[in-house]
Coordinates of N, CA and C in Angstrom, one line a residue:
L1 N 1.0 -1.5 -0.1 CA 0.1 -0.2 0.3 C 0.8 1.1 -0.2
N2 N 1.9 1.1 1.0 CA 3.0 2.6 0.6 C 3.5 2.5 -0.8
M3 N 4.0 1.8 -1.5 CA 4.3 1.6 -2.9 C 3.2 1.9 -4.2
V4 N 2.3 1.2 -3.6 CA 1.3 1.6 -4.8 C 0.2 2.3 -4.6
G5 N -0.5 2.6 -3.4 CA -1.6 3.7 -3.1 C -2.5 3.1 -2.2
P6 N -3.7 3.9 -1.6 CA -4.3 3.2 -1.0 C -5.5 2.5 -2.1
W7 N -6.1 1.3 -1.3 CA -6.9 0.7 -1.9 C -8.5 1.4 -2.0
P8 N -9.1 0.9 -2.9 CA -9.3 0.5 -3.8 C -8.2 0.4 -5.1
W9 N -7.1 -0.3 -5.4 CA -6.6 0.1 -6.7 C -7.1 0.2 -8.2
P10 N -6.7 0.8 -9.3 CA -7.2 1.3 -10.6 C -7.4 -0.4 -11.2
R11 N -8.4 -0.6 -12.0 CA -9.0 -1.7 -12.1 C -7.6 -2.1 -13.2
S12 N -7.1 -1.0 -14.1 CA -6.2 -1.2 -15.1 C -5.1 -1.8 -14.2
Q13 N -4.7 -1.5 -13.1 CA -3.7 -2.2 -12.3 C -4.1 -3.4 -12.2
M14 N -4.9 -3.7 -11.7 CA -6.0 -4.8 -11.0 C -5.4 -6.2 -12.0
A15 N -5.8 -5.3 -13.4 CA -5.5 -6.5 -14.5 C -4.8 -6.6 -15.0
Q16 N -3.7 -5.7 -15.0 CA -1.7 -5.9 -15.4 C -1.3 -6.7 -14.1
L17 N -1.8 -6.8 -13.0 CA -1.3 -7.9 -11.7 C -2.0 -9.3 -12.6
I18 N -3.0 -9.3 -12.8 CA -3.5 -10.5 -13.4 C -2.7 -11.2 -14.5
E19 N -3.0 -10.0 -15.4 CA -1.7 -10.5 -16.8 C -1.0 -10.9 -16.4
D20 N 0.3 -10.6 -15.4 CA 1.3 -10.8 -15.2 C 1.3 -12.0 -14.2
L21 N 0.6 -12.5 -13.4 CA 0.6 -13.7 -12.8 C 0.3 -14.9 -14.2
V22 N -0.5 -14.4 -14.9 CA -1.2 -15.7 -15.6 C 0.5 -15.7 -16.7
T23 N 1.1 -14.5 -17.6 CA 2.0 -14.7 -18.7 C 3.1 -14.7 -17.8
E24 N 3.6 -14.5 -16.9 CA 5.2 -14.0 -16.3 C 5.6 -14.9 -15.6
H25 N 4.1 -15.3 -14.9 CA 4.5 -16.4 -13.6 C 3.8 -17.9 -13.7
G26 N 3.1 -17.7 -14.9 CA 2.4 -19.0 -15.3 C 1.8 -20.1 -14.1
V27 N 0.9 -19.0 -13.3 CA -0.2 -19.3 -12.6 C -1.1 -20.2 -13.3
R28 N -1.6 -21.6 -12.6 CA -2.4 -22.3 -12.9 C -4.1 -21.9 -12.9
M29 N -4.1 -21.0 -11.9 CA -5.6 -20.7 -11.6 C -5.6 -19.7 -10.2
I30 N -6.4 -18.3 -10.7 CA -6.3 -17.1 -9.9 C -7.3 -16.7 -9.4
G31 N -7.7 -17.1 -8.0 CA -9.2 -16.6 -7.2 C -9.2 -15.4 -6.7
L32 N -9.9 -14.4 -7.5 CA -9.8 -13.1 -7.3 C -11.0 -12.3 -6.1
D33 N -10.4 -12.7 -4.9 CA -11.1 -12.7 -3.7 C -11.5 -11.3 -3.7
V34 N -11.9 -10.4 -4.5 CA -12.7 -8.9 -4.9 C -13.8 -9.2 -5.6
V35 N -14.4 -8.1 -5.0 CA -16.0 -7.6 -5.8 C -16.1 -6.2 -6.5
F36 N -16.3 -6.4 -7.5 CA -16.1 -5.3 -8.7 C -18.0 -4.9 -8.5
P37 N -18.6 -4.3 -8.0 CA -19.6 -4.0 -7.8 C -20.6 -2.7 -8.9
A38 N -19.2 -2.0 -9.4 CA -19.9 -0.8 -10.1 C -18.4 -0.4 -11.2
P39 N -18.8 0.0 -12.1 CA -17.8 0.2 -13.2 C -17.1 1.4 -12.8
A40 N -15.7 0.7 -13.1 CA -14.6 2.3 -12.6 C -14.5 2.9 -14.0
D41 N -12.4 3.2 -14.3 CA -12.2 3.3 -15.5 C -12.3 2.1 -16.8
P42 N -13.0 3.0 -17.8 CA -13.5 2.2 -19.0 C -12.3 0.9 -19.3
V43 N -11.5 1.5 -19.4 CA -10.1 0.6 -20.5 C -9.7 -0.3 -19.4
G44 N -9.7 -0.1 -17.9 CA -9.5 -1.2 -16.9 C -10.5 -2.3 -16.5
D45 N -11.5 -1.6 -17.1 CA -12.7 -2.7 -16.8 C -13.1 -3.4 -18.1
M46 N -12.7 -3.0 -19.0 CA -12.7 -3.9 -20.6 C -11.6 -5.0 -20.2
R47 N -10.1 -4.9 -19.4 CA -9.4 -5.2 -19.5 C -9.6 -6.8 -18.6
L48 N -10.3 -6.6 -17.4 CA -10.7 -7.5 -16.2 C -11.6 -8.2 -17.1
Q49 N -12.7 -7.6 -18.1 CA -14.0 -8.5 -18.8 C -13.1 -9.4 -19.5
A50 N -12.2 -9.1 -20.2 CA -11.9 -10.0 -21.0 C -10.7 -11.0 -20.3
L51 N -10.5 -11.1 -19.2 CA -9.7 -11.6 -18.2 C -10.6 -12.5 -17.8
A52 N -11.4 -12.0 -16.8 CA -12.7 -13.0 -16.6 C -13.4 -14.0 -18.0
Q53 N -13.2 -13.6 -18.8 CA -13.8 -14.6 -20.0 C -13.0 -15.6 -19.9
F54 N -12.0 -14.8 -20.8 CA -10.2 -16.3 -21.4 C -9.3 -16.3 -20.2
A55 N -9.2 -15.6 -19.3 CA -7.8 -16.1 -18.7 C -7.9 -17.4 -17.3
P56 N -7.6 -17.8 -16.6 CA -7.8 -18.8 -15.3 C -8.2 -18.2 -14.7
V57 N -9.2 -17.1 -14.2 CA -9.1 -16.3 -12.7 C -10.8 -16.4 -12.7
V58 N -10.9 -16.6 -11.8 CA -12.7 -17.1 -10.9 C -12.8 -15.6 -10.1
M59 N -14.0 -15.4 -10.6 CA -14.2 -13.9 -10.0 C -15.2 -14.5 -8.8
A60 N -15.1 -13.4 -7.8 CA -15.6 -13.5 -6.4 C -17.0 -12.8 -6.9
Q61 N -18.0 -13.3 -5.9 CA -19.1 -12.6 -5.2 C -19.9 -13.4 -4.1
V62 N -20.6 -12.1 -3.7 CA -21.3 -12.3 -2.0 C -22.3 -13.1 -1.5
F63 N -22.7 -13.9 -1.1 CA -24.1 -14.0 -1.2 C -24.8 -14.1 0.2
D64 N -25.8 -13.4 0.8 CA -26.0 -13.2 1.9 C -27.4 -14.2 2.6
M65 N -27.0 -14.8 3.6 CA -27.7 -15.8 4.0 C -28.5 -15.3 5.3
N66 N -28.7 -14.1 5.5 CA -29.5 -13.3 6.2 C -31.1 -13.5 5.5
Q67 N -31.9 -13.4 6.7 CA -33.6 -12.8 6.4 C -33.8 -11.4 6.7
R68 N -33.7 -10.7 5.9 CA -33.8 -9.1 5.9 C -34.9 -8.5 5.7
E69 N -35.4 -7.2 5.9 CA -36.8 -6.4 5.6 C -36.6 -6.5 4.0
Q70 N -35.3 -6.2 3.7 CA -35.2 -5.6 2.4 C -33.9 -6.3 2.1
A71 N -34.2 -7.2 1.0 CA -32.9 -8.3 0.6 C -31.9 -7.6 0.1
I72 N -30.7 -7.6 0.4 CA -29.6 -6.8 -0.3 C -29.3 -7.4 -1.3
V73 N -29.5 -6.2 -3.0 CA -29.4 -7.1 -4.1 C -28.5 -6.2 -4.8
S74 N -27.4 -6.4 -5.2 CA -26.4 -5.6 -5.7 C -25.5 -6.4 -7.0
G75 N -25.6 -5.5 -8.0 CA -24.7 -6.4 -9.2 C -25.5 -7.6 -9.8
V76 N -24.6 -8.6 -10.9 CA -25.5 -9.4 -11.5 C -24.9 -10.4 -11.1
P77 N -25.4 -11.8 -10.4 CA -24.8 -12.8 -9.8 C -24.3 -13.8 -11.2
I78 N -23.6 -14.6 -11.2 CA -22.7 -15.5 -12.4 C -23.5 -16.9 -11.9
G79 N -24.1 -17.5 -13.2 CA -24.5 -18.9 -12.0 C -23.5 -19.8 -13.5
T80 N -22.5 -20.2 -13.0 CA -21.5 -21.1 -13.9 C -21.7 -22.5 -13.5
T81 N -22.0 -23.1 -12.8 CA -22.3 -24.4 -12.5 C -23.9 -25.0 -12.5
P82 N -23.4 -26.4 -13.4 CA -24.8 -27.1 -13.9 C -25.6 -27.6 -12.0
P83 N -26.8 -27.7 -12.1 CA -27.2 -28.4 -10.5 C -26.6 -29.2 -10.2
I84 N -26.3 -29.3 -8.4 CA -25.5 -30.1 -8.1 C -26.8 -31.1 -7.1
P85 N -26.7 -32.0 -6.8 CA -27.3 -32.3 -6.1 C -26.8 -32.3 -4.3
G86 N -27.6 -32.4 -3.5 CA -27.5 -31.7 -2.3 C -28.4 -30.6 -1.9
N87 N -28.6 -30.5 -0.4 CA -29.3 -30.0 0.1 C -28.4 -28.5 0.4
W88 N -28.5 -27.8 -0.2 CA -28.2 -26.4 -0.2 C -28.7 -25.5 0.1
P89 N -28.5 -24.7 1.2 CA -29.2 -23.7 1.4 C -29.3 -22.7 0.9
Q90 N -30.3 -21.8 1.0 CA -30.8 -20.7 0.0 C -30.4 -19.5 0.4
A91 N -30.0 -18.7 -0.3 CA -29.4 -17.4 -0.5 C -30.3 -16.2 -0.4
Q92 N -30.1 -15.1 0.5 CA -31.4 -14.3 0.4 C -31.2 -12.8 -0.7
G93 N -30.0 -12.8 -0.8 CA -29.8 -11.7 -1.4 C -28.2 -12.2 -2.0
H94 N -27.9 -10.3 -2.2 CA -26.1 -11.0 -3.2 C -25.5 -9.4 -3.2
L95 N -24.1 -9.5 -3.2 CA -23.4 -8.7 -3.8 C -22.4 -9.0 -5.0
A96 N -22.6 -8.6 -6.2 CA -22.3 -9.5 -7.6 C -21.5 -8.3 -8.0
N97 N -20.8 -8.3 -9.1 CA -20.2 -7.7 -9.9 C -21.0 -7.0 -10.6
H98 N -20.4 -5.6 -11.5 CA -21.4 -4.9 -12.3 C -21.6 -5.6 -13.7
A99 N -22.6 -5.5 -14.3 CA -23.2 -6.4 -15.7 C -21.9 -5.9 -16.7
G100 N -21.2 -5.4 -16.6 CA -20.0 -5.7 -17.1 C -19.1 -7.4 -17.5
L101 N -19.3 -7.3 -15.9 CA -18.3 -8.7 -15.7 C -19.0 -9.7 -15.5
S102 N -20.2 -9.7 -16.2 CA -21.5 -10.8 -15.8 C -21.2 -12.3 -16.9
Q103 N -20.1 -12.0 -17.9 CA -20.2 -13.1 -18.5 C -19.1 -13.8 -18.5
A104 N -18.5 -13.8 -17.2 CA -17.2 -14.2 -16.2 C -17.4 -15.6 -16.9
R105 N -16.5 -16.6 -17.0 CA -16.3 -17.8 -17.1 C -16.8 -18.5 -15.8
C106 N -15.6 -18.1 -14.6 CA -16.3 -18.8 -13.6 C -16.4 -17.5 -12.4
A107 N -16.9 -17.9 -11.5 CA -17.7 -17.4 -9.7 C -17.4 -18.0 -8.7
G108 N -16.9 -17.3 -7.7 CA -17.0 -18.2 -6.6 C -17.7 -17.3 -5.6
N109 N -18.2 -18.1 -4.3 CA -18.9 -17.1 -3.5 C -17.9 -16.7 -2.4
I110 N -18.1 -15.9 -1.9 CA -16.8 -15.4 -0.7 C -17.4 -15.1 0.6
S111 N -18.6 -15.2 0.5 CA -19.8 -14.8 2.1 C -18.7 -16.2 2.7
S112 N -19.0 -15.6 4.7 CA -18.7 -16.4 5.4 C -19.4 -16.6 6.5
I113 N -19.7 -17.4 7.4 CA -20.2 -17.7 8.9 C -19.3 -16.8 9.7
I114 N -20.0 -15.7 10.2 CA -19.3 -15.6 11.2 C -19.7 -15.9 12.7
D115 N -19.3 -16.0 13.7 CA -19.4 -16.9 15.0 C -19.9 -15.6 15.9
T116 N -20.5 -15.6 17.1 CA -20.8 -14.4 17.7 C -19.6 -13.8 18.3
D117 N -18.4 -14.2 18.5 CA -17.3 -13.8 18.9 C -16.5 -13.4 17.4
G118 N -16.8 -13.2 16.9 CA -16.4 -12.5 15.4 C -15.5 -12.9 14.9
A119 N -15.2 -14.5 15.4 CA -14.3 -15.4 14.0 C -14.9 -16.1 13.1
V120 N -14.3 -16.4 12.3 CA -14.6 -17.0 11.3 C -14.2 -18.5 11.1
R121 N -15.0 -19.8 11.7 CA -14.5 -20.9 11.6 C -15.1 -22.0 10.6
R122 N -16.6 -21.5 10.0 CA -17.1 -22.1 8.8 C -17.4 -21.2 7.6
L123 N -17.6 -22.1 6.8 CA -17.7 -21.5 4.9 C -18.9 -22.3 4.4
N124 N -19.7 -21.6 3.8 CA -20.6 -22.4 3.1 C -20.0 -22.8 2.0
T125 N -19.7 -24.6 1.6 CA -19.6 -24.8 0.5 C -20.0 -24.7 -0.7
V126 N -21.7 -25.0 -0.8 CA -22.3 -24.2 -2.0 C -23.7 -23.7 -1.7
V127 N -23.9 -22.8 -2.0 CA -25.7 -22.1 -1.9 C -26.5 -21.8 -2.7
T128 N -27.1 -21.3 -2.8 CA -28.5 -21.2 -4.1 C -28.6 -20.2 -4.3
W129 N -28.7 -19.5 -5.5 CA -29.4 -18.2 -5.8 C -30.7 -18.3 -6.6
G130 N -31.9 -18.4 -6.4 CA -32.9 -18.8 -7.7 C -32.6 -20.3 -7.5
Q131 N -32.5 -20.8 -8.6 CA -32.2 -22.4 -9.0 C -30.6 -22.5 -9.2
A132 N -29.9 -21.6 -9.1 CA -28.5 -21.6 -10.0 C -27.5 -22.2 -8.5
P133 N -26.9 -23.3 -8.3 CA -25.7 -23.1 -6.9 C -24.6 -22.2 -7.4
Q134 N -23.9 -21.8 -6.0 CA -23.0 -21.0 -6.3 C -22.0 -21.6 -4.9
L135 N -21.0 -22.2 -6.2 CA -19.8 -22.6 -5.3 C -18.7 -22.1 -4.3
S136 N -18.4 -22.1 -3.4 CA -17.3 -21.3 -2.7 C -16.1 -21.2 -3.6
L137 N -15.2 -19.9 -3.5 CA -14.2 -19.4 -4.0 C -13.2 -20.9 -4.3
G138 N -13.2 -21.5 -3.2 CA -11.9 -22.7 -3.3 C -12.4 -23.7 -4.7
L139 N -14.0 -24.2 -4.0 CA -14.5 -25.2 -5.1 C -14.5 -24.7 -6.7
A140 N -14.7 -23.5 -6.3 CA -15.1 -22.8 -8.2 C -13.7 -22.6 -8.6
M141 N -12.8 -22.6 -8.0 CA -11.4 -23.1 -8.6 C -10.7 -24.2 -9.2
L142 N -11.2 -25.3 -8.0 CA -11.2 -26.6 -8.5 C -12.0 -27.1 -9.6
A143 N -13.1 -26.5 -10.1 CA -14.4 -26.7 -11.3 C -14.2 -26.0 -12.0
C144 N -13.0 -24.7 -12.1 CA -12.8 -24.5 -13.3 C -11.4 -24.8 -14.0
D145 N -10.5 -25.3 -13.2 CA -9.1 -25.6 -13.8 C -9.6 -27.4 -14.5
T146 N -9.3 -27.3 -16.0 CA -9.0 -28.9 -16.4 C -8.7 -29.9 -16.0
Q147 N -7.9 -29.5 -15.0 CA -6.9 -30.6 -14.3 C -7.7 -31.3 -12.8
T148 N -8.5 -30.7 -12.3 CA -8.8 -30.6 -11.1 C -10.7 -30.6 -11.2
A149 N -11.2 -30.7 -12.0 CA -12.7 -30.5 -12.1 C -13.4 -31.7 -12.3
A150 N -12.5 -32.7 -12.8 CA -13.4 -34.0 -12.6 C -13.6 -34.6 -11.2
S151 N -12.7 -34.0 -10.3 CA -12.7 -34.8 -9.1 C -13.8 -34.1 -8.1
L152 N -14.6 -33.2 -8.6 CA -15.6 -32.3 -7.8 C -16.8 -32.9 -7.6
P153 N -17.1 -34.0 -8.3 CA -18.5 -34.5 -7.8 C -17.9 -35.2 -7.0
R154 N -16.9 -36.1 -6.8 CA -16.5 -36.8 -5.5 C -16.2 -36.5 -4.5
L155 N -15.8 -34.9 -4.8 CA -15.7 -34.1 -3.3 C -17.0 -33.4 -3.0
L156 N -18.0 -33.4 -3.9 CA -18.9 -33.1 -2.9 C -19.6 -33.6 -2.5
H157 N -19.6 -35.1 -2.9 CA -20.5 -36.5 -2.8 C -20.1 -36.4 -1.3
S158 N -18.8 -36.1 -0.8 CA -17.7 -36.7 0.4 C -18.6 -35.6 1.1
L159 N -18.9 -34.4 1.2 CA -19.1 -33.6 1.8 C -20.6 -33.7 2.5
V160 N -21.6 -34.3 1.5 CA -22.8 -34.1 1.6 C -23.0 -36.0 2.6
A161 N -22.0 -36.7 2.0 CA -22.0 -38.1 3.0 C -21.5 -37.7 5.0
S162 N -20.9 -36.6 4.2 CA -20.0 -36.0 5.9 C -20.8 -35.0 7.0
G163 N -22.1 -34.9 6.1 CA -22.5 -33.8 6.5 C -22.0 -32.1 6.7
Q164 N -21.7 -32.3 5.9 CA -20.8 -31.1 5.6 C -21.5 -30.2 4.5
D165 N -22.4 -30.7 4.0 CA -23.0 -29.7 2.9 C -23.4 -28.4 3.2
Q166 N -24.0 -28.5 4.3 CA -24.3 -27.2 4.4 C -23.4 -25.9 4.8
H167 N -22.3 -26.6 5.3 CA -21.0 -25.6 6.1 C -19.6 -26.4 6.2
W168 N -19.0 -25.8 5.8 CA -17.5 -26.4 6.1 C -16.7 -25.7 7.1
E169 N -16.4 -26.7 8.2 CA -15.5 -26.2 9.1 C -13.8 -25.9 8.6
V170 N -13.6 -24.7 8.9 CA -12.3 -24.5 8.5 C -11.3 -25.0 9.1
P171 N -10.2 -26.0 8.7 CA -9.5 -26.8 9.7 C -8.1 -25.9 9.7
Y172 N -8.5 -25.0 10.9 CA -7.3 -24.2 10.9 C -6.1 -24.5 11.8
S173 N -4.8 -25.4 10.8 CA -4.1 -25.9 11.6 C -2.6 -25.6 11.6
K174 N -2.6 -24.8 11.0 CA -1.1 -23.9 10.6 C -1.0 -22.1 10.7
H175 N -0.1 -22.0 11.0 CA 0.5 -20.2 11.4 C -0.1 -19.6 9.9
L176 N 0.0 -18.5 9.6 CA -0.1 -17.3 9.0 C 1.2 -17.8 7.9
D177 N 2.2 -17.6 9.0 CA 3.8 -17.8 8.5 C 4.2 -19.3 8.2
A178 N 3.3 -20.3 7.8 CA 3.3 -21.2 7.2 C 3.2 -21.5 5.8
Y179 N 2.3 -20.3 5.0 CA 2.3 -19.9 3.4 C 3.0 -19.2 2.9
T180 N 3.0 -19.1 1.6 CA 4.1 -18.6 1.3 C 3.2 -17.6 0.5
V181 N 3.5 -16.2 0.9 CA 3.0 -14.7 1.0 C 4.0 -13.9 0.1
I182 N 3.4 -13.7 -1.2 CA 4.3 -12.5 -2.4 C 3.2 -11.0 -2.1
P183 N 4.0 -10.3 -1.6 CA 3.1 -8.8 -1.8 C 3.3 -8.8 -3.5
A184 N 2.3 -8.0 -3.6 CA 1.9 -7.4 -5.0 C 3.0 -6.8 -5.3
S185 N 3.6 -5.7 -4.7 CA 4.8 -4.7 -5.6 C 6.2 -5.6 -5.8
Q186 N 6.1 -7.0 -5.3 CA 7.2 -7.6 -5.8 C 6.9 -8.2 -7.1
M187 N 6.1 -8.1 -7.8 CA 5.8 -8.4 -9.1 C 6.5 -8.0 -10.0
G188 N 7.3 -6.7 -10.0 CA 8.2 -6.2 -11.0 C 7.6 -4.7 -10.9
P189 N 8.7 -4.3 -11.7 CA 8.6 -2.8 -12.1 C 7.4 -2.4 -13.3
D190 N 7.2 -3.3 -13.8 CA 6.3 -3.1 -15.3 C 4.4 -3.0 -14.6
W191 N 4.5 -3.7 -13.5 CA 3.3 -4.0 -13.0 C 3.0 -2.2 -12.1
L192 N 4.4 -2.0 -11.5 CA 4.1 -1.0 -10.5 C 4.2 0.4 -11.6
F193 N 5.0 0.8 -12.3 CA 5.1 1.8 -12.9 C 4.9 1.9 -14.3
G194 N 4.2 0.3 -14.8 CA 4.0 0.5 -16.6 C 2.7 0.9 -16.7
A195 N 2.3 0.5 -17.9 CA 1.3 1.2 -18.5 C 0.2 0.8 -17.9
G196 N -0.2 -0.2 -17.2 CA -1.2 -0.2 -16.3 C -1.6 0.4 -15.3
A197 N -0.5 0.9 -14.8 CA -0.9 1.7 -13.5 C -1.0 3.2 -13.7
Q198 N -1.7 3.9 -12.5 CA -2.4 4.9 -13.1 C -2.3 6.1 -12.0

């Protein structure tokens, strides 16, 4: 944030980061844990739209499971998954990406279940919006990767069999320092100062 500037970063810069991850670093799949509910800079939005359709990117959307007097309904939800057998909970509202990103190839649900002490210990594995099942971001990444998509039905069946079809308990078994974390600022000068930066 000190090098690039405060959040939210320009869409062109986000698009450049995704392009660099794919072309320069050969990542197989990107789970973009960010929602873009409204259009911003036109060039950046067009680049993100193209990446969402043709790059190995899973866009994010949030589904609200709470019954409210007035449902939260913003953006255009993406339904990219065929019907999945299971007793999936029904979403009551959503915060999705703007219409320009509604043709994304893949999308995942990033809503979480917050316990009374403020901690997140469970995630919705699959929820439904209307008739469309919405996979969690991690499951959507598996479903959109041609090398792992075939294993998804078996995984979902095991979740149903184990009773975790409604919620998946996060197995916190490692500290944060056990994960490889690379700051965006280390992506290189092209991303920081190139044509993508504004």
